[in-house]
CSV table of C-alpha atoms in Angstrom, one decimal:
chain,number,residue,atom,x,y,z
A,1,MET,CA,-16.2,101.8,-1.1
A,2,PRO,CA,-13.1,103.7,-2.1
A,3,ARG,CA,-13.7,106.7,-4.2
A,4,ARG,CA,-12.2,106.5,-7.8
A,5,LEU,CA,-11.4,109.5,-9.7
A,6,PRO,CA,-12.3,109.5,-13.4
A,7,CYS,CA,-9.6,109.2,-16.1
A,8,PRO,CA,-9.6,112.3,-18.3
A,9,VAL,CA,-8.9,110.2,-21.4
A,10,PRO,CA,-10.6,106.8,-20.7
A,11,GLN,CA,-10.5,105.8,-24.4
A,12,PHE,CA,-6.7,105.9,-24.4
A,13,CYS,CA,-5.8,105.2,-20.8
A,14,ILE,CA,-4.2,102.0,-19.6
A,15,GLU,CA,-5.4,101.0,-16.1
A,16,ARG,CA,-2.8,99.5,-13.8
A,17,PRO,CA,-2.9,97.9,-10.4
A,18,LEU,CA,-3.5,100.0,-7.3
A,19,GLY,CA,-5.8,102.4,-9.2
A,20,GLU,CA,-3.0,103.9,-11.2
A,21,HIS,CA,-3.5,104.9,-14.8
A,22,ILE,CA,-0.9,105.5,-17.5
A,23,CYS,CA,-1.9,107.9,-20.1
A,24,PRO,CA,-0.7,108.0,-23.7
A,25,PRO,CA,1.9,110.3,-25.3
A,26,SER,CA,1.1,113.6,-27.1
A,27,GLY,CA,-1.3,113.1,-30.0
A,28,GLN,CA,-3.5,110.6,-28.1
A,29,GLY,CA,-5.7,112.6,-25.8
A,30,GLY,CA,-3.5,115.8,-25.9
A,31,PHE,CA,-1.0,114.8,-23.2
A,32,THR,CA,2.7,115.7,-23.4
A,33,GLY,CA,5.0,112.7,-22.8
A,34,LEU,CA,4.0,109.6,-20.9
A,35,GLU,CA,2.1,111.2,-18.1
A,36,ARG,CA,0.8,109.4,-15.1
A,37,HIS,CA,-2.2,110.2,-12.9
A,38,GLU,CA,-3.7,108.2,-10.1
A,39,THR,CA,-7.1,107.5,-8.8
A,40,LEU,CA,-7.5,106.9,-5.1
A,41,ASN,CA,-5.9,103.5,-4.3
A,42,ALA,CA,-8.6,101.0,-5.3
A,43,THR,CA,-7.4,98.3,-2.9
A,44,GLN,CA,-6.9,100.3,0.3
A,45,PRO,CA,-9.5,102.1,2.5
A,46,ARG,CA,-9.6,105.8,2.1
A,47,GLY,CA,-7.0,107.6,4.1
A,48,VAL,CA,-4.6,104.6,4.4
A,49,LYS,CA,-1.1,105.5,3.3
A,50,ILE,CA,1.8,103.3,2.6
A,51,SER,CA,4.5,104.3,5.1
A,52,ASP,CA,7.7,106.0,4.1
A,53,SER,CA,9.7,103.2,5.6
A,54,THR,CA,7.9,100.6,3.4
A,55,ILE,CA,8.7,102.7,0.3
A,56,ARG,CA,12.3,103.1,1.4
A,57,SER,CA,12.7,99.3,1.9
A,58,LEU,CA,11.2,98.6,-1.5
A,59,LYS,CA,13.6,101.0,-3.1
A,60,ARG,CA,16.5,99.5,-1.3
A,61,GLY,CA,15.5,96.0,-2.2
A,62,VAL,CA,15.3,96.9,-5.9
A,63,SER,CA,18.7,98.7,-5.6
A,64,VAL,CA,20.3,95.6,-4.1
A,65,LEU,CA,18.9,93.3,-6.8
A,66,GLN,CA,20.0,95.6,-9.6
A,67,THR,CA,23.5,95.9,-8.1
A,68,ILE,CA,23.9,92.1,-7.8
A,69,ASN,CA,22.6,91.6,-11.3
A,70,GLN,CA,24.9,94.2,-12.8
A,71,ASN,CA,28.0,92.8,-11.2
A,72,ASN,CA,27.3,89.1,-11.6
A,73,GLY,CA,27.3,88.5,-7.8
A,74,LEU,CA,28.7,90.4,-4.9
A,75,LYS,CA,29.5,89.9,-1.2
A,76,PRO,CA,27.2,91.8,1.3
A,77,SER,CA,30.0,94.2,2.1
A,78,GLU,CA,30.5,95.0,-1.6
A,79,ILE,CA,26.7,95.5,-2.0
A,80,ALA,CA,26.7,97.9,1.0
A,81,ALA,CA,29.6,99.9,-0.5
A,82,ALA,CA,28.0,100.0,-4.0
A,83,THR,CA,24.6,101.0,-2.8
A,84,GLY,CA,25.3,103.1,0.3
A,85,ILE,CA,22.9,100.9,2.3
A,86,PRO,CA,24.1,99.8,5.8
A,87,ARG,CA,25.4,96.3,5.9
A,88,ALA,CA,22.9,95.1,8.5
A,89,SER,CA,20.1,96.3,6.2
A,90,VAL,CA,21.7,94.6,3.2
A,91,TYR,CA,21.7,91.2,5.1
A,92,ARG,CA,17.9,91.6,5.8
A,93,LEU,CA,17.2,92.6,2.2
A,94,LEU,CA,19.2,89.6,0.9
A,95,GLU,CA,17.2,87.2,3.2
A,96,THR,CA,14.0,88.6,1.8
A,97,LEU,CA,15.1,88.4,-1.8
A,98,GLU,CA,16.3,84.8,-1.2
A,99,GLU,CA,12.8,83.9,0.2
A,100,MET,CA,11.4,85.3,-3.1
A,101,GLU,CA,13.8,83.1,-5.0
A,102,LEU,CA,15.4,86.1,-6.7
A,103,VAL,CA,18.9,85.6,-5.3
A,104,ILE,CA,21.0,82.7,-4.2
A,105,ARG,CA,24.2,82.6,-2.0
A,106,ASP,CA,27.3,81.0,-3.4
A,107,ARG,CA,28.6,79.3,-0.4
A,108,SER,CA,32.1,78.8,-1.8
A,109,SER,CA,32.7,82.5,-2.5
A,110,GLU,CA,30.0,84.0,-0.1
A,111,LYS,CA,28.8,86.1,-3.1
A,112,TRP,CA,25.1,86.6,-3.7
A,113,ARG,CA,24.0,86.0,-7.3
A,114,PRO,CA,20.7,86.5,-9.2
A,115,THR,CA,18.7,83.4,-10.0
A,116,LEU,CA,17.1,82.7,-13.4
A,117,HIS,CA,13.8,83.5,-11.7
A,118,THR,CA,14.7,87.2,-12.0
A,119,LYS,CA,14.0,86.9,-15.8
A,120,SER,CA,10.3,87.0,-14.9
A,121,LEU,CA,11.0,90.7,-14.1
A,122,SER,CA,12.3,91.6,-17.5
A,123,SER,CA,12.4,90.6,-21.1
A,124,GLY,CA,13.0,87.0,-20.4
A,125,PHE,CA,9.4,86.6,-19.3
A,126,ARG,CA,8.1,88.1,-22.6
A,127,ASP,CA,10.6,85.9,-24.6
A,128,GLU,CA,9.0,82.8,-23.1
A,129,ASP,CA,5.5,84.0,-23.9
A,130,TRP,CA,6.6,84.5,-27.5
A,131,VAL,CA,8.1,81.1,-27.6
A,132,CYS,CA,4.9,79.5,-26.4
A,133,GLN,CA,2.8,81.5,-28.8
A,134,VAL,CA,4.9,80.5,-31.8
A,135,ALA,CA,5.9,77.0,-30.8
A,136,ILE,CA,2.5,75.3,-30.1
A,137,PRO,CA,1.3,75.2,-33.7
A,138,LYS,CA,4.6,74.0,-35.0
A,139,MET,CA,4.8,71.3,-32.2
A,140,ILE,CA,1.4,70.0,-33.3
A,141,GLN,CA,2.5,70.0,-37.0
A,142,LEU,CA,5.7,68.0,-36.1
A,143,GLY,CA,3.8,65.7,-33.8
A,144,ARG,CA,1.3,64.8,-36.5
A,145,ARG,CA,4.2,63.7,-38.7
A,146,ILE,CA,6.2,61.7,-36.2
A,147,LEU,CA,3.4,60.7,-33.7
A,148,TRP,CA,5.8,60.7,-30.7
A,149,PRO,CA,5.1,63.3,-28.0
A,150,ILE,CA,6.9,66.7,-28.1
A,151,ASP,CA,7.7,69.0,-25.1
A,152,LEU,CA,8.6,72.7,-25.1
A,153,MET,CA,11.2,73.3,-22.3
A,154,THR,CA,12.5,76.4,-20.7
A,155,MET,CA,15.1,76.9,-18.0
A,156,ARG,CA,13.8,78.2,-14.7
A,157,GLU,CA,15.4,78.3,-11.3
A,158,TYR,CA,18.2,75.9,-12.5
A,159,ARG,CA,15.7,73.3,-13.7
A,160,MET,CA,14.2,72.5,-17.0
A,161,GLU,CA,10.4,73.2,-16.9
A,162,VAL,CA,7.9,71.7,-19.3
A,163,ARG,CA,6.0,74.7,-20.7
A,164,GLU,CA,3.9,73.0,-23.3
A,165,SER,CA,3.5,69.4,-24.4
A,166,THR,CA,1.7,67.2,-27.0
A,167,HIS,CA,1.6,64.2,-24.7
A,168,SER,CA,-2.2,64.6,-24.4
A,169,ILE,CA,-2.7,64.2,-28.2
A,170,SER,CA,0.1,61.8,-29.1
A,171,PRO,CA,-1.0,58.1,-29.7
A,172,TYR,CA,2.4,57.1,-28.3
A,173,ALA,CA,2.5,59.2,-25.2
A,174,VAL,CA,4.4,57.6,-22.3
A,175,ASN,CA,3.7,60.2,-19.6
A,176,HIS,CA,0.7,62.6,-19.1
A,177,GLY,CA,0.4,65.7,-17.0
A,178,MET,CA,3.8,66.9,-18.0
A,179,VAL,CA,3.2,70.7,-18.2
A,180,GLY,CA,4.7,72.4,-15.2
A,181,ARG,CA,7.1,69.6,-14.3
A,182,LYS,CA,10.6,70.6,-13.4
A,183,LEU,CA,13.5,68.3,-14.5
A,184,PRO,CA,17.2,68.3,-13.8
A,185,ILE,CA,19.4,70.2,-16.3
A,186,PRO,CA,22.5,68.0,-16.8
A,187,GLU,CA,20.6,64.7,-17.3
A,188,THR,CA,17.9,65.9,-19.7
A,189,ALA,CA,18.2,66.4,-23.5
A,190,SER,CA,16.8,69.9,-23.2
A,191,GLY,CA,19.1,70.9,-20.4
A,192,ARG,CA,22.1,69.7,-22.4
A,193,ALA,CA,20.9,71.6,-25.4
A,194,HIS,CA,20.8,74.8,-23.3
A,195,LEU,CA,24.2,74.2,-21.7
A,196,ALA,CA,26.0,73.2,-24.9
A,197,PHE,CA,24.8,76.2,-26.9
A,198,LEU,CA,24.8,79.0,-24.3
A,199,PRO,CA,27.8,81.2,-24.1
A,200,PRO,CA,30.6,79.3,-22.2
A,201,GLU,CA,30.8,81.6,-19.3
A,202,GLU,CA,27.0,81.4,-18.7
A,203,SER,CA,27.0,77.6,-19.1
A,204,GLU,CA,29.9,77.2,-16.7
A,205,GLU,CA,28.2,79.4,-14.1
A,206,ILE,CA,25.0,77.3,-14.3
A,207,VAL,CA,26.9,74.1,-13.9
A,208,ARG,CA,28.8,75.5,-10.9
A,209,ILE,CA,25.6,76.5,-9.1
A,210,ILE,CA,24.0,73.1,-9.9
A,211,ALA,CA,27.1,71.3,-8.5
A,212,GLU,CA,26.9,73.4,-5.3
A,213,GLU,CA,23.1,72.6,-4.9
A,214,ARG,CA,23.9,68.9,-5.3
A,215,ASN,CA,26.9,69.1,-3.0
A,216,GLU,CA,28.9,67.4,-5.7
A,217,PRO,CA,32.5,68.4,-6.9
A,218,LEU,CA,33.3,69.7,-10.3
A,219,PRO,CA,33.6,68.5,-12.9
A,220,LEU,CA,30.2,66.8,-12.8
A,221,ILE,CA,30.1,63.1,-13.6
A,222,LEU,CA,26.8,61.7,-14.9
A,223,ARG,CA,25.7,58.2,-15.6
A,224,ASP,CA,26.8,58.5,-19.2
A,225,GLY,CA,30.1,60.1,-18.5
A,226,PRO,CA,31.6,63.5,-17.6
A,227,LEU,CA,29.2,66.4,-18.4
A,228,ALA,CA,31.9,68.2,-20.4
A,229,ARG,CA,32.1,65.2,-22.8
A,230,VAL,CA,28.3,65.0,-23.0
A,231,LEU,CA,28.1,68.6,-24.0
A,232,GLU,CA,30.8,68.2,-26.6
A,233,GLN,CA,28.8,65.3,-28.1
A,234,THR,CA,25.7,67.5,-28.1
A,235,ARG,CA,27.6,70.2,-30.1
A,236,GLN,CA,28.7,67.5,-32.6
A,237,LEU,CA,25.2,66.1,-33.0
A,238,GLY,CA,23.6,69.6,-33.1
A,239,VAL,CA,21.0,68.5,-30.6
A,240,GLY,CA,20.8,67.6,-26.9
A,241,PHE,CA,20.2,63.9,-26.2
A,242,ARG,CA,19.2,61.6,-23.4
A,243,ARG,CA,19.6,57.9,-23.6
A,244,GLU,CA,17.8,55.4,-21.4
A,245,ASP,CA,20.3,55.8,-18.5
A,246,TYR,CA,18.3,58.6,-16.8
A,247,VAL,CA,14.7,57.3,-17.5
A,248,SER,CA,14.8,53.7,-18.5
A,249,GLU,CA,11.5,53.8,-20.5
A,250,THR,CA,12.3,56.7,-22.8
A,251,GLU,CA,15.0,58.4,-24.8
A,252,SER,CA,14.9,61.9,-26.3
A,253,LEU,CA,16.4,64.5,-28.6
A,254,SER,CA,16.2,68.3,-28.1
A,255,ALA,CA,17.0,71.2,-30.3
A,256,PRO,CA,17.7,74.7,-29.0
A,257,ILE,CA,15.4,77.7,-29.8
A,258,TYR,CA,17.1,81.1,-30.1
A,259,HIS,CA,16.2,84.7,-29.6
A,260,HIS,CA,18.8,87.5,-30.2
A,261,GLY,CA,21.4,84.7,-30.7
A,262,LYS,CA,20.8,83.2,-27.3
A,263,VAL,CA,19.1,80.0,-26.3
A,264,VAL,CA,15.7,80.7,-24.7
A,265,ALA,CA,14.0,77.3,-25.0
A,266,ALA,CA,14.3,73.9,-26.4
A,267,ILE,CA,11.9,71.5,-28.3
A,268,THR,CA,12.2,67.9,-27.3
A,269,ILE,CA,11.0,64.6,-29.0
A,270,ILE,CA,10.5,61.7,-26.6
A,271,TRP,CA,10.1,58.1,-27.7
A,272,ALA,CA,9.9,54.7,-26.0
A,273,SER,CA,13.4,53.1,-25.8
A,274,THR,CA,11.9,49.7,-26.5
A,275,ALA,CA,10.3,50.8,-29.7
A,276,MET,CA,13.4,52.3,-31.4
A,277,ARG,CA,17.1,52.4,-31.1
A,278,PHE,CA,18.7,55.8,-30.4
A,279,ASP,CA,20.7,55.9,-33.6
A,280,ARG,CA,17.6,55.1,-35.7
A,281,ALA,CA,15.6,57.9,-34.0
A,282,TYR,CA,18.4,60.3,-34.5
A,283,ASP,CA,18.6,59.5,-38.3
A,284,LEU,CA,14.8,59.8,-38.6
A,285,TYR,CA,14.0,62.9,-36.5
A,286,HIS,CA,17.0,65.2,-35.9
A,287,GLN,CA,16.7,67.2,-39.2
A,288,ASP,CA,13.0,67.7,-38.7
A,289,LEU,CA,13.6,68.7,-35.1
A,290,LEU,CA,16.3,71.3,-36.0
A,291,ALA,CA,14.1,72.6,-38.8
A,292,THR,CA,11.1,73.1,-36.4
A,293,ALA,CA,13.3,74.8,-33.8
A,294,GLY,CA,14.8,77.0,-36.5
A,295,ALA,CA,11.3,78.0,-37.7
A,296,ILE,CA,10.2,78.8,-34.2
A,297,SER,CA,13.4,80.9,-33.7
A,298,GLY,CA,12.7,82.8,-36.9
A,299,GLU,CA,9.1,83.6,-36.0
A,300,ILE,CA,10.1,84.8,-32.5
A,301,SER,CA,12.4,87.3,-34.2
A,302,ALA,CA,9.7,88.5,-36.5
A,303,LEU,CA,7.2,88.8,-33.6
A,304,ALA,CA,9.8,90.8,-31.7
A,305,GLY,CA,10.4,93.0,-34.6
A,306,VAL,CA,14.0,91.7,-35.1
A,307,THR,CA,15.0,91.6,-38.7
A,308,GLN,CA,18.1,89.5,-38.3
A,309,MET,CA,19.4,87.2,-35.6
A,310,ASP,CA,23.0,86.2,-35.2
A,311,GLU,CA,22.3,82.6,-34.3
A,312,PRO,CA,24.9,79.8,-33.8
A,313,ARG,CA,24.8,77.1,-36.5
A,314,ALA,CA,25.0,73.5,-35.6
């Protein structure tokens, strides 16, 4: 068994992976600053040491990812120049980061760009946790009033992912087992709500990458018309929409949820297309949907300690 060294202030210490502890600032246990101390690695046999080359590779990988992210995409030669890492090593690091789904190669410009999956390394991951924590009770409240199922959607890896759903408790549920499903962005109400209300340069970049993945030319043309026209209609309506063209059994409306003035999720109402015309559903539900999304946005701000959020108005 590996030997573990005792923490000098166990009542205040935060244990981390690999046997590391992070001790509190001065005033909590008498330490100065945020000091770190380590026990012997709890997951490795005694005497085993991580090689210097492994540590160097990790540092280089992080440096490459940071450089790509800070510059919104770079060619390998540019990454090598910016980081001082040999170009051959840059190529190997990029291949590894691509396998981890943290970067993607833009084949038209040969630049490497970060994927949305990199948000799991930063505040985006916590934003999604806050959204789920706040959204579920409000989704249930809205679902009890309208009875149709409601999904909470977030963008991940250039797809819309169902994070939470009331399908299991809705008397009118059409689909079950929705949580975790990934759906296309341009064709879904939640994806359109994201693209329409994101900053234009970010929206355009997402669309460009999606077009490249599909091997389709820009501008994207959908079943219900050019994507640019669909997004303009979304802005006019104040909500994303999907008619029966994409999934013949259902239609949907989706309202964006904001944090720090940026779309971080969307809440979507789904109904059977044979039960209600789109225009009727819009008249009945879009105000409630926007109000629920606004309430979720406000609580996220409060939870994050934000006193005011500059949020676009529909």
